Short mmCIF file of C-alpha atoms and ligand atoms in Angstrom, two decimals:
data_model
loop_
_atom_site.label_atom_id
_atom_site.label_comp_id
_atom_site.label_asym_id
_atom_site.label_seq_id
_atom_site.Cartn_x
_atom_site.Cartn_y
_atom_site.Cartn_z
CA MET A 1 -2.86 -16.49 -22.70
CA ARG A 2 -2.05 -13.30 -21.83
CA ARG A 3 0.62 -13.13 -19.02
CA SER A 4 -0.78 -10.27 -17.46
CA ASN A 5 -3.81 -11.93 -16.61
CA GLN A 6 -2.22 -15.02 -15.44
CA PHE A 7 -2.31 -14.05 -11.62
CA GLN A 8 -5.65 -12.66 -11.27
CA THR A 9 -6.92 -15.95 -9.96
CA SER A 10 -8.66 -16.57 -6.68
CA LEU A 11 -5.52 -17.84 -5.09
CA SER A 12 -4.24 -14.29 -5.61
CA SER A 13 -7.07 -12.77 -4.01
CA LYS A 14 -6.74 -15.43 -0.99
CA VAL A 15 -3.02 -14.28 -0.73
CA ALA A 16 -4.36 -10.55 -0.41
CA VAL A 17 -7.20 -11.41 1.83
CA ALA A 18 -4.56 -13.67 4.27
CA LEU A 19 -2.29 -10.70 4.29
CA SER A 20 -4.54 -8.05 4.93
CA GLY A 21 -6.29 -10.17 7.49
CA LEU A 22 -2.85 -11.07 9.14
CA GLY A 23 -2.32 -7.02 9.18
CA LEU A 24 -5.83 -6.74 11.26
CA ALA A 25 -5.01 -9.53 13.43
CA GLY A 26 -1.76 -7.70 14.18
CA PHE A 27 -3.90 -4.63 15.08
CA VAL A 28 -6.27 -6.32 17.02
CA SER A 29 -3.58 -7.90 19.21
CA PHE A 30 -1.78 -4.49 20.08
CA HIS A 31 -5.08 -2.91 20.34
CA MET A 32 -5.68 -5.30 23.08
CA LEU A 33 -2.66 -4.69 24.78
CA GLY A 34 -2.98 -0.70 24.69
CA ASN A 35 -6.47 -1.30 26.38
CA LEU A 36 -4.98 -3.32 28.93
CA GLN A 37 -3.51 -0.08 30.35
CA VAL A 38 -7.04 0.17 31.91
CA PHE A 39 -5.74 -1.68 34.86
CA GLU A 40 -2.88 1.06 35.11
CA GLY A 41 -5.75 3.43 35.99
CA PRO A 42 -6.85 6.74 34.14
CA ALA A 43 -3.63 8.30 34.06
CA ALA A 44 -1.98 5.47 31.98
CA LEU A 45 -5.11 4.90 29.37
CA ASN A 46 -5.94 8.67 28.87
CA GLY A 47 -2.13 9.47 28.45
CA TYR A 48 -1.75 6.68 26.06
CA ALA A 49 -4.82 8.14 24.15
CA ALA A 50 -3.44 11.63 24.29
CA PHE A 51 -0.03 10.56 23.09
CA LEU A 52 -1.78 9.04 20.33
CA ARG A 53 -3.75 12.26 19.35
CA GLU A 54 -0.56 14.24 20.08
CA MET A 55 0.69 12.83 16.66
CA PRO A 56 -2.33 13.76 14.46
CA ILE A 57 0.13 12.68 11.12
CA VAL A 58 0.74 9.46 12.72
CA LEU A 59 -2.55 8.66 14.04
CA TRP A 60 -4.21 9.63 10.88
CA SER A 61 -1.96 7.58 8.73
CA ALA A 62 -2.26 4.73 10.84
CA ARG A 63 -6.21 5.03 10.53
CA LEU A 64 -6.07 5.55 6.78
CA GLY A 65 -3.82 2.58 6.28
CA LEU A 66 -6.10 0.15 8.72
CA LEU A 67 -9.17 1.58 6.70
CA THR A 68 -7.44 0.75 3.16
CA VAL A 69 -6.29 -2.74 4.79
CA ALA A 70 -9.74 -3.46 6.14
CA VAL A 71 -11.71 -2.56 3.02
CA ALA A 72 -9.42 -4.74 0.82
CA HIS A 73 -9.77 -7.50 3.38
CA ILE A 74 -13.45 -7.27 3.38
CA ALA A 75 -14.28 -6.51 -0.35
CA LEU A 76 -11.95 -9.46 -1.50
CA GLY A 77 -13.19 -11.55 1.27
CA ILE A 78 -16.84 -11.03 0.43
CA ARG A 79 -16.11 -11.58 -3.26
CA LEU A 80 -14.32 -14.91 -2.68
CA ALA A 81 -17.13 -16.13 -0.46
CA LEU A 82 -19.90 -15.25 -2.93
CA GLN A 83 -17.55 -17.05 -5.82
CA ASN A 84 -17.06 -20.11 -3.43
CA ARG A 85 -20.94 -20.36 -2.91
CA ARG A 86 -21.38 -20.18 -6.69
CA ALA A 87 -19.11 -23.25 -6.92
CA ARG A 88 -21.53 -25.67 -5.61
CA PRO A 89 -25.14 -24.59 -6.86
CA VAL A 90 -27.02 -27.87 -5.58
CA ALA A 91 -26.45 -28.72 -2.03
CA TYR A 92 -26.18 -32.09 -0.68
CA ALA A 93 -28.97 -33.71 1.00
CA VAL A 94 -26.81 -35.23 3.54
CA ARG A 95 -23.68 -33.70 4.49
CA GLU A 96 -21.17 -34.66 7.34
CA TYR A 97 -17.84 -33.10 8.16
CA ARG A 98 -15.12 -34.66 9.28
CA VAL A 99 -12.63 -32.19 10.38
CA ALA A 100 -13.67 -28.70 9.36
CA SER A 101 -14.41 -26.39 12.45
CA MET A 102 -17.39 -24.79 13.08
CA ALA A 103 -15.15 -21.22 12.88
CA SER A 104 -13.71 -22.39 9.54
CA ARG A 105 -17.36 -23.05 8.06
CA THR A 106 -18.89 -19.89 9.22
CA MET A 107 -16.15 -17.32 8.19
CA ALA A 108 -18.44 -15.15 5.97
CA LEU A 109 -20.87 -14.92 8.73
CA THR A 110 -18.31 -14.27 11.53
CA GLY A 111 -16.63 -11.86 9.16
CA SER A 112 -19.79 -9.65 8.50
CA LEU A 113 -21.07 -9.77 12.05
CA LEU A 114 -17.61 -8.36 13.03
CA LEU A 115 -18.03 -5.55 10.72
CA LEU A 116 -21.22 -4.53 12.33
CA PHE A 117 -19.40 -5.04 15.58
CA ILE A 118 -16.50 -2.75 14.12
CA VAL A 119 -18.99 -0.07 13.00
CA PHE A 120 -20.53 -0.05 16.54
CA HIS A 121 -17.74 -0.05 18.18
CA ILE A 122 -16.32 2.90 16.58
CA LEU A 123 -19.39 4.86 16.95
CA HIS A 124 -19.60 3.89 20.50
CA LEU A 125 -15.94 4.38 21.69
CA THR A 126 -14.26 6.42 19.17
CA VAL A 127 -16.89 8.82 17.95
CA GLY A 128 -18.60 8.72 21.36
CA LEU A 129 -22.19 8.60 19.60
CA GLY A 130 -25.08 7.74 22.33
CA ASP A 131 -23.29 9.39 25.00
CA PRO A 132 -21.68 12.73 23.53
CA SER A 133 -21.48 14.30 27.21
CA VAL A 134 -19.06 11.49 28.41
CA HIS A 135 -16.90 11.98 25.30
CA ASP A 136 -16.07 15.81 26.14
CA GLN A 137 -15.18 15.20 29.51
CA LEU A 138 -11.68 15.75 30.36
CA ASP A 139 -9.59 14.35 33.39
CA GLU A 140 -7.80 16.28 35.74
CA ARG A 141 -4.72 16.56 33.62
CA GLY A 142 -7.26 18.24 30.80
CA HIS A 143 -6.56 14.63 28.63
CA ARG A 144 -9.95 13.51 27.09
CA ASP A 145 -11.38 10.62 29.46
CA VAL A 146 -11.35 7.69 27.86
CA TYR A 147 -10.79 5.74 30.96
CA GLY A 148 -14.08 7.09 32.53
CA LYS A 149 -15.84 6.22 28.96
CA VAL A 150 -14.78 2.93 29.36
CA ILE A 151 -15.71 2.44 32.87
CA GLN A 152 -18.98 3.97 32.36
CA ALA A 153 -19.59 1.77 29.67
CA PHE A 154 -18.81 -1.41 31.23
CA HIS A 155 -21.13 -0.95 33.86
CA ASN A 156 -24.20 -0.93 31.70
CA PRO A 157 -24.90 -4.70 31.39
CA PHE A 158 -25.95 -4.40 27.78
CA TYR A 159 -23.23 -3.09 26.42
CA VAL A 160 -21.05 -5.95 28.48
CA ALA A 161 -23.25 -8.40 26.57
CA LEU A 162 -22.73 -6.69 23.16
CA TYR A 163 -19.06 -6.54 23.56
CA CYS A 164 -18.93 -10.45 24.82
CA ALA A 165 -20.68 -11.15 21.68
CA GLY A 166 -18.38 -9.31 19.56
CA GLN A 167 -15.57 -11.12 21.33
CA LEU A 168 -16.99 -14.50 20.51
CA VAL A 169 -17.24 -13.45 16.92
CA LEU A 170 -13.78 -12.12 16.89
CA GLY A 171 -12.61 -15.06 18.29
CA MET A 172 -14.23 -17.57 15.87
CA HIS A 173 -12.92 -15.47 12.97
CA LEU A 174 -9.49 -15.43 14.26
CA SER A 175 -9.32 -18.80 15.30
CA HIS A 176 -9.64 -20.01 11.75
CA ALA A 177 -8.15 -17.08 9.95
CA VAL A 178 -4.45 -17.03 11.34
CA SER A 179 -3.50 -20.57 10.74
CA GLY A 180 -5.55 -20.62 7.46
CA SER A 181 -3.33 -17.45 6.29
CA LEU A 182 -0.15 -19.34 7.53
CA GLN A 183 -1.36 -22.27 4.95
CA THR A 184 -2.46 -19.60 2.19
CA LEU A 185 1.03 -18.16 2.58
CA GLY A 186 2.87 -21.31 1.98
CA VAL A 187 4.04 -21.22 5.61
CA GLU A 188 4.11 -24.97 6.81
CA HIS A 189 6.82 -27.36 7.82
CA ALA A 190 6.23 -31.06 8.70
CA ALA A 191 7.88 -30.69 11.97
CA LEU A 192 6.05 -27.61 13.05
CA ILE A 193 2.42 -28.42 11.45
CA ARG A 194 0.81 -28.83 14.95
CA LEU A 195 2.14 -25.25 15.98
CA PHE A 196 0.81 -23.54 12.99
CA ARG A 197 -2.57 -25.08 13.25
CA ALA A 198 -2.59 -24.09 16.71
CA ALA A 199 -1.60 -20.45 16.10
CA GLY A 200 -5.17 -19.40 15.29
CA PRO A 201 -6.94 -20.65 18.27
CA ALA A 202 -4.02 -19.30 20.40
CA VAL A 203 -4.35 -15.86 19.20
CA ALA A 204 -7.77 -15.87 19.25
CA LEU A 205 -7.90 -16.64 22.79
CA PHE A 206 -5.01 -14.19 23.24
CA VAL A 207 -6.92 -11.27 22.01
CA VAL A 208 -10.42 -12.45 23.23
CA MET A 209 -9.06 -13.17 27.04
CA GLY A 210 -7.14 -9.85 27.10
CA ASN A 211 -10.63 -7.97 26.09
CA LEU A 212 -12.94 -10.03 28.31
CA ALA A 213 -10.66 -9.27 31.13
CA ILE A 214 -11.21 -5.36 30.90
CA ILE A 215 -14.45 -5.91 30.22
CA PHE A 216 -15.45 -8.03 33.16
CA ALA A 217 -12.97 -6.29 35.48
CA VAL A 218 -15.06 -3.01 35.03
CA PHE A 219 -18.20 -4.72 35.36
CA LEU A 220 -17.16 -6.81 38.51
CA GLY A 221 -16.22 -3.43 40.03
CA LEU A 222 -12.38 -4.53 40.24
CA VAL A 223 -11.44 -1.22 38.34
CA ARG A 224 -13.23 1.80 39.61
CA PRO A 225 -13.58 5.20 38.14
CA MET B 1 -29.47 -57.92 6.05
CA LYS B 2 -31.98 -55.32 5.26
CA LEU B 3 -31.52 -51.95 4.22
CA THR B 4 -32.97 -48.84 3.29
CA LEU B 5 -31.55 -47.06 0.17
CA LYS B 6 -31.97 -43.40 -0.71
CA ILE B 7 -30.52 -42.91 -4.19
CA TRP B 8 -29.99 -39.75 -6.25
CA ARG B 9 -32.07 -40.35 -9.39
CA GLN B 10 -31.82 -37.95 -12.17
CA GLN B 11 -32.63 -38.60 -16.00
CA GLY B 12 -29.94 -35.92 -17.58
CA PRO B 13 -28.05 -33.28 -17.03
CA HIS B 14 -31.33 -30.95 -17.03
CA ASP B 15 -33.61 -32.77 -15.12
CA ASN B 16 -33.91 -31.59 -11.38
CA GLY B 17 -33.38 -34.86 -9.94
CA ARG B 18 -34.52 -36.43 -6.18
CA LEU B 19 -33.79 -38.91 -3.76
CA VAL B 20 -35.75 -42.50 -4.39
CA SER B 21 -36.02 -44.71 -1.62
CA TYR B 22 -35.46 -48.46 -2.14
CA GLU B 23 -35.75 -51.41 0.20
CA THR B 24 -33.15 -54.23 -0.13
CA ASP B 25 -32.97 -57.51 1.91
CA GLU B 26 -30.51 -59.66 -0.30
CA VAL B 27 -27.65 -57.76 1.01
CA SER B 28 -24.67 -59.91 2.83
CA PRO B 29 -21.80 -58.40 4.82
CA ASP B 30 -19.37 -59.90 2.48
CA MET B 31 -20.42 -57.77 -0.55
CA SER B 32 -18.72 -54.67 -1.67
CA PHE B 33 -20.53 -51.44 -1.95
CA LEU B 34 -20.91 -51.60 -5.44
CA GLU B 35 -21.77 -55.39 -5.69
CA MET B 36 -24.70 -54.31 -3.16
CA LEU B 37 -25.68 -51.83 -6.01
CA ASP B 38 -25.33 -54.17 -8.73
CA GLY B 39 -27.82 -56.21 -6.78
CA VAL B 40 -30.46 -53.31 -6.38
CA ASN B 41 -29.86 -52.96 -10.36
CA GLN B 42 -30.64 -56.31 -11.01
CA ARG B 43 -33.40 -56.41 -9.42
CA LEU B 44 -34.71 -53.01 -11.01
CA ILE B 45 -34.08 -54.71 -14.38
CA LEU B 46 -36.08 -57.58 -13.69
CA LYS B 47 -39.05 -55.18 -12.60
CA GLY B 48 -38.47 -53.49 -15.90
CA GLU B 49 -37.36 -50.26 -14.10
CA GLU B 50 -34.36 -48.09 -14.97
CA PRO B 51 -31.16 -49.34 -12.89
CA VAL B 52 -29.21 -46.61 -11.15
CA ALA B 53 -26.15 -45.20 -13.16
CA PHE B 54 -23.09 -45.09 -11.06
CA GLU B 55 -19.34 -45.12 -12.49
CA HIS B 56 -16.69 -47.74 -11.44
CA ASP B 57 -14.17 -49.54 -13.40
CA CYS B 58 -11.22 -51.31 -11.50
CA ARG B 59 -12.83 -51.86 -8.14
CA GLU B 60 -9.55 -51.97 -6.53
CA GLY B 61 -9.16 -48.40 -5.52
CA ILE B 62 -6.82 -47.44 -8.46
CA CYS B 63 -8.84 -45.78 -11.37
CA GLY B 64 -10.78 -42.90 -9.42
CA SER B 65 -14.04 -43.84 -11.26
CA CYS B 66 -16.17 -44.90 -8.49
CA SER B 67 -17.48 -41.63 -7.24
CA LEU B 68 -20.63 -41.82 -4.38
CA VAL B 69 -21.27 -39.59 -1.84
CA ILE B 70 -22.31 -41.91 1.18
CA ASN B 71 -24.53 -40.59 4.10
CA GLY B 72 -22.49 -37.35 3.30
CA VAL B 73 -19.00 -38.44 2.95
CA PRO B 74 -17.28 -39.00 -0.54
CA HIS B 75 -16.27 -42.60 -0.60
CA GLY B 76 -18.08 -43.30 2.72
CA PRO B 77 -17.13 -44.24 5.97
CA GLU B 78 -13.67 -45.76 5.33
CA ARG B 79 -10.79 -43.62 5.37
CA GLY B 80 -8.48 -43.58 2.77
CA MET B 81 -10.26 -45.91 0.54
CA ALA B 82 -12.21 -45.52 -2.61
CA ALA B 83 -16.22 -46.29 -2.54
CA CYS B 84 -15.40 -49.46 -4.39
CA GLN B 85 -13.29 -50.69 -1.30
CA LEU B 86 -16.21 -50.32 1.17
CA TYR B 87 -18.04 -53.33 2.03
CA MET B 88 -21.13 -53.81 3.46
CA ARG B 89 -19.91 -55.37 6.82
CA ARG B 90 -19.28 -51.55 7.56
CA PHE B 91 -22.91 -51.42 7.92
CA SER B 92 -25.68 -52.90 10.08
CA ALA B 93 -28.98 -54.35 9.21
CA GLY B 94 -31.92 -51.61 9.09
CA ASP B 95 -29.62 -48.68 8.25
CA VAL B 96 -30.78 -45.95 6.04
CA ILE B 97 -28.05 -45.01 3.77
CA THR B 98 -28.12 -42.04 1.43
CA ILE B 99 -26.13 -42.28 -1.99
CA GLU B 100 -25.61 -39.01 -3.96
CA PRO B 101 -23.17 -37.98 -6.81
CA TRP B 102 -20.37 -35.64 -6.47
CA ARG B 103 -21.66 -32.02 -6.42
CA ALA B 104 -20.07 -29.29 -7.82
CA ARG B 105 -20.75 -26.59 -10.72
CA ALA B 106 -17.87 -27.84 -12.03
CA PHE B 107 -18.89 -31.63 -12.44
CA PRO B 108 -22.62 -31.55 -14.33
CA ILE B 109 -24.37 -34.76 -13.50
CA ILE B 110 -24.97 -36.87 -16.71
CA LYS B 111 -27.04 -38.96 -15.04
CA ASP B 112 -28.19 -40.20 -11.66
CA LEU B 113 -24.93 -40.82 -9.66
CA VAL B 114 -22.65 -40.51 -12.74
CA VAL B 115 -20.86 -36.68 -13.20
CA ASP B 116 -18.79 -35.46 -15.69
CA ARG B 117 -15.48 -34.95 -14.54
CA SER B 118 -13.46 -33.48 -17.48
CA ALA B 119 -12.67 -30.30 -15.70
CA LEU B 120 -10.21 -32.21 -14.05
CA ASP B 121 -8.57 -33.18 -17.80
CA ARG B 122 -8.76 -29.63 -18.71
CA LEU B 123 -6.76 -28.74 -15.43
CA MET B 124 -4.23 -31.31 -16.43
CA GLN B 125 -4.12 -30.07 -20.03
CA ALA B 126 -3.26 -26.51 -18.75
CA GLY B 127 -0.40 -27.66 -17.18
CA GLY B 128 -0.41 -30.73 -15.64
CA TYR B 129 2.34 -32.02 -17.99
CA ILE B 130 6.12 -31.94 -18.81
CA SER B 131 7.29 -31.21 -22.45
CA ILE B 132 10.02 -33.38 -23.45
CA ASN B 133 11.08 -34.47 -27.09
CA THR B 134 10.33 -38.06 -27.38
CA GLY B 135 12.72 -40.54 -28.52
CA GLY B 136 14.70 -43.21 -27.11
CA ALA B 137 14.31 -43.88 -23.42
CA VAL B 138 16.99 -42.03 -21.16
CA ASP B 139 19.36 -44.09 -19.47
CA GLY B 140 18.69 -45.22 -15.80
CA ASN B 141 20.75 -43.20 -13.51
CA VAL B 142 21.56 -40.36 -15.95
CA LEU B 143 19.26 -38.01 -13.95
CA LEU B 144 19.94 -38.54 -9.93
CA ILE B 145 16.90 -37.83 -7.65
CA GLY B 146 17.32 -37.88 -4.13
CA LYS B 147 15.16 -40.05 -1.83
CA GLU B 148 13.52 -37.55 0.03
CA GLN B 149 12.51 -35.91 -3.28
CA ALA B 150 11.57 -39.10 -4.90
CA GLU B 151 9.18 -39.77 -2.09
CA THR B 152 7.53 -36.43 -2.04
CA ALA B 153 6.64 -36.82 -5.84
CA MET B 154 5.56 -40.41 -5.18
CA ASP B 155 3.26 -39.44 -2.44
CA ALA B 156 1.67 -36.46 -4.86
CA ALA B 157 1.79 -38.69 -7.55
CA SER B 158 -0.74 -41.22 -5.85
CA CYS B 159 -3.52 -39.02 -6.71
CA ILE B 160 -5.99 -40.93 -8.83
CA GLY B 161 -8.20 -37.98 -9.86
CA CYS B 162 -11.21 -39.21 -8.18
CA GLY B 163 -12.42 -35.73 -7.48
CA ALA B 164 -13.54 -36.58 -4.03
CA CYS B 165 -11.63 -33.58 -2.73
CA VAL B 166 -14.05 -31.48 -4.54
CA ALA B 167 -16.84 -33.21 -3.70
CA ALA B 168 -15.92 -33.00 0.03
CA CYS B 169 -14.86 -29.35 -0.22
CA LYS B 170 -17.51 -26.74 1.28
CA ASN B 171 -16.36 -24.60 -1.74
CA ALA B 172 -15.92 -27.51 -4.20
CA SER B 173 -12.20 -26.33 -4.83
CA ALA B 174 -9.94 -28.69 -6.82
CA THR B 175 -7.04 -27.29 -5.04
CA LEU B 176 -5.94 -30.59 -3.74
CA PHE B 177 -6.09 -32.12 -6.92
CA VAL B 178 -4.09 -29.34 -8.23
CA ALA B 179 -1.61 -29.01 -5.38
CA ALA B 180 -0.92 -33.01 -5.96
CA LYS B 181 0.00 -32.57 -9.77
CA VAL B 182 2.17 -29.12 -9.27
CA SER B 183 3.81 -30.82 -6.14
CA HIS B 184 4.59 -34.20 -7.93
CA LEU B 185 5.82 -32.39 -11.28
CA GLY B 186 7.61 -29.42 -9.42
CA THR B 187 9.53 -31.59 -7.15
CA LEU B 188 11.26 -33.54 -10.03
CA PRO B 189 14.00 -32.41 -12.09
CA GLN B 190 11.83 -33.07 -15.21
CA GLY B 191 9.08 -30.64 -14.37
CA LYS B 192 11.26 -28.06 -13.06
CA PRO B 193 11.79 -25.97 -16.30
CA GLU B 194 7.99 -25.40 -16.29
CA ARG B 195 6.89 -25.08 -12.78
CA ALA B 196 6.39 -21.28 -12.90
CA ARG B 197 4.11 -21.46 -16.04
CA ARG B 198 2.35 -24.65 -14.73
CA VAL B 199 1.07 -23.48 -11.49
CA ALA B 200 -0.29 -20.12 -12.56
CA ALA B 201 -1.97 -21.81 -15.58
CA MET B 202 -3.39 -24.73 -13.49
CA MET B 203 -4.83 -21.96 -10.87
CA GLU B 204 -6.11 -20.09 -13.58
CA ALA B 205 -7.92 -22.93 -15.16
CA MET B 206 -9.52 -23.86 -12.02
CA ASP B 207 -10.94 -20.54 -11.59
CA ARG B 208 -12.12 -20.86 -15.36
CA GLU B 209 -14.00 -24.34 -14.63
CA GLY B 210 -15.77 -22.92 -12.01
CA PHE B 211 -14.49 -24.71 -9.08
CA GLY B 212 -14.27 -22.70 -5.76
CA ALA B 213 -11.13 -21.44 -3.84
CA CYS B 214 -9.53 -23.61 -0.96
CA GLY B 215 -11.24 -22.50 2.40
CA ASN B 216 -8.09 -24.31 4.39
CA GLN B 217 -10.65 -26.76 6.17
CA TYR B 218 -9.05 -29.63 5.02
CA GLU B 219 -12.35 -31.57 4.42
CA CYS B 220 -10.35 -32.88 1.19
CA GLU B 221 -7.50 -34.87 2.76
CA ALA B 222 -9.98 -36.55 5.19
CA VAL B 223 -11.80 -38.08 2.39
CA CYS B 224 -8.95 -38.64 -0.13
CA PRO B 225 -8.71 -42.15 -0.73
CA LYS B 226 -4.89 -41.68 -1.37
CA ARG B 227 -4.67 -39.60 1.82
CA ILE B 228 -2.82 -36.80 -0.37
CA SER B 229 -2.01 -34.22 2.16
CA THR B 230 -2.94 -30.76 2.58
CA ARG B 231 0.75 -29.80 3.19
CA PHE B 232 0.79 -30.24 -0.81
CA ILE B 233 -1.67 -27.41 -0.94
CA ALA B 234 1.18 -25.27 1.24
CA MET B 235 3.48 -26.51 -1.38
CA LEU B 236 1.34 -25.12 -4.09
CA ASN B 237 0.74 -21.66 -2.36
CA ARG B 238 4.64 -21.39 -2.30
CA GLU B 239 5.01 -22.21 -5.90
CA TYR B 240 2.19 -19.76 -6.68
CA LEU B 241 3.80 -17.06 -4.86
CA ARG B 242 7.31 -17.85 -6.33
CA ALA B 243 5.99 -17.91 -9.69
CA GLY B 244 4.66 -14.61 -9.47
CA PHE B 245 7.98 -13.07 -8.30
CA VAL B 246 9.73 -15.00 -11.25
CA ALA B 247 7.00 -13.92 -13.83
CA SER B 248 7.51 -10.14 -12.80
CA GLY B 249 10.96 -10.40 -12.83
CA SER B 250 11.56 -11.54 -16.28
CA PRO B 251 9.49 -11.32 -19.64
CA ALA B 252 11.38 -14.41 -21.15
CA GLU B 253 10.69 -18.11 -20.34
CA PRO B 254 11.80 -18.00 -16.44
CA ASP B 255 13.21 -20.38 -14.54
CA SER B 256 16.13 -22.79 -14.16
CA SER B 257 16.22 -26.15 -12.14
CA GLN B 258 17.06 -25.49 -8.67
CA ALA B 259 16.35 -26.76 -5.22
CA GLY B 260 12.75 -27.75 -4.41
CA PRO B 261 10.25 -25.68 -2.32
CA ASP B 262 10.86 -28.11 0.58
C1 HEM C 1 -10.60 -7.40 13.15
C2 HEM C 1 -11.02 -7.91 12.10
C3 HEM C 1 -10.61 -9.20 11.20
C4 HEM C 1 -9.57 -9.80 11.18
C5 HEM C 1 -8.54 -10.01 12.34
C6 HEM C 1 -9.67 -10.89 10.26
C7 HEM C 1 -8.78 -11.93 9.60
C8 HEM C 1 -8.64 -12.72 9.01
C9 HEM C 1 -7.72 -13.51 8.21
C10 HEM C 1 -6.42 -13.43 8.96
C11 HEM C 1 -8.39 -14.45 7.32
C12 HEM C 1 -7.46 -15.37 6.18
C13 HEM C 1 -8.25 -16.60 6.36
C14 HEM C 1 -7.49 -17.47 5.19
O1 HEM C 1 -6.58 -16.96 4.78
O2 HEM C 1 -7.98 -18.63 5.09
C15 HEM C 1 -9.79 -13.93 7.00
C16 HEM C 1 -10.59 -14.31 6.16
C17 HEM C 1 -11.88 -13.78 5.71
N1 HEM C 1 -12.30 -12.64 6.37
FE1 HEM C 1 -11.54 -11.60 8.05
N2 HEM C 1 -10.64 -10.69 9.41
C18 HEM C 1 -11.29 -9.46 9.98
C19 HEM C 1 -12.34 -8.79 9.47
C20 HEM C 1 -13.48 -9.36 8.46
C21 HEM C 1 -14.79 -8.86 8.53
C22 HEM C 1 -15.34 -7.26 8.81
C23 HEM C 1 -15.14 -9.18 7.20
C24 HEM C 1 -16.36 -9.55 6.20
C25 HEM C 1 -17.26 -8.50 6.37
C26 HEM C 1 -14.38 -10.50 7.00
C27 HEM C 1 -14.34 -11.34 5.97
C28 HEM C 1 -13.75 -12.54 6.01
C29 HEM C 1 -14.09 -13.28 4.97
C30 HEM C 1 -15.32 -13.66 4.01
C31 HEM C 1 -12.70 -14.70 5.09
C32 HEM C 1 -12.54 -15.77 4.22
C33 HEM C 1 -12.33 -15.67 2.93
C34 HEM C 1 -12.13 -16.96 1.99
O3 HEM C 1 -13.27 -17.60 1.77
O4 HEM C 1 -10.98 -17.45 2.25
N3 HEM C 1 -13.05 -10.37 7.86
N4 HEM C 1 -10.02 -12.90 8.02
S1 SF4 C 2 -6.58 -35.43 -4.45
FE1 SF4 C 2 -7.15 -37.46 -3.65
S2 SF4 C 2 -9.50 -37.04 -3.43
FE2 SF4 C 2 -8.56 -35.31 -4.72
S3 SF4 C 2 -8.74 -36.26 -7.03
FE3 SF4 C 2 -6.61 -36.82 -5.92
S4 SF4 C 2 -7.14 -38.86 -4.90
FE4 SF4 C 2 -8.99 -37.94 -5.45
S1 FES C 3 -13.91 -48.40 -9.21
FE1 FES C 3 -11.63 -47.87 -9.65
S2 FES C 3 -10.96 -46.78 -7.97
FE2 FES C 3 -13.41 -47.27 -7.33
#
């Protein structure tokens, strides 16, 4: 047996998926916290966006790093999911699950939907496709008007519905993913097992609630242009 | 009690197989599930039909050969029990009971409800052992083992190799089985010298045999007749990560015995 091949197992892929997934989970958490600045008004959010853009090297390294992590996560995740599917060629006629959550059974589906959502989200709010006029507007300080863009988007019930669906899918993926990664990385202790199993749903709830708060605050007119 | 059984019938490995319905009304609540099947087979034989092939040996929950998925759950509705320990009083008259074999690419069907589980043996051959010179038995108390360690090892060692964990897993993964072996051997001083090599070899063999990867859903633990804990899977993962570091650090045979992962 060649030693170099010994660690090319599905478990190694799982560890990589878990590590990259936790990285992405960290990103979505901080992304949500950053977005909460909507509640501090246009100056705060646009200032924050401008602050990020003033450091192009940092911004682009972060984007590149994030992209690498995401590509690794998606590629290895899909490969694992396909491998796993091959492991049971004939399905059971009757199947009953005792403990597996809906979220845990739909990781590949929620992951794929999440990918679609992320692509749409970047095109919509980062690139500003479909609404280039808004994209180029500047606020009174000469910053790009991200705030105005967010307000405009979430006045539209169509975008509200789409983003809510995205949050639902994100919440489901995260709720299984974070607890699962802890187990995959061997982070486990008899006394803390409940805490670790609850970590996924807790992180999911945290991120989704934060994002939904923004969407609905705008939609219901609590945050105004 | 009158029951309808839907039993998976398959002539051989290359047959497609199908569920066949059987009505039976000579079932007493005091019968075990396997005795009920014996009765069905007896009547099939009298009618000149082929009896249903199913595996069994000890019929007391220790050998791990009974392997029936009953109404979608490996080993059936009881918790922490093998199918042979299931009694018909768990069912009521008029029930429809579907009986299928373990389903996994790594467990090809031999006939009806009997599958070939030698893939699990090959996992054991890959690393589920300790290498020691044979000879006279070692004196008792030469090797002191702490109570905690001994109990952890015993909990893991209670795995009977039935393969229900594979049958229950969405990904037909044998991770709980491997975790039980790796934790059992890796916790004891006799197993420590080979622990890095063992975990890598067994995980590699698991892929090679066509089992899937763990999905952290814990269905395995929920059907395991010995209630092997999925905490052992976390222990396996730690052993694997540790082995990765050990292997990358030294080309020589790694490892000396030291405190366990817990
Ligand atoms: C913000 C985005 C995402 C986050 C935070 C995230 C997080 C995670 C984490 C932490 C895991 C590890 C679960 C475990 O080890 O059991 C995971 C698993 C997985 N992810 Fe993601 N993910 C994201 C996006 C995606 C996307 C876009 C895809 C696919 C197109 C995807 C596909 C998967 C799959 C298939 C798994 C399961 C792998 C397995 O079978 O073990 N994820 N995700
Ligand atoms: S871990 Fe449990 S279910 Fe799996 S083979 Fe061992 S005894 Fe059977
Ligand atoms: S027949 Fe031995 S465990 Fe069921």
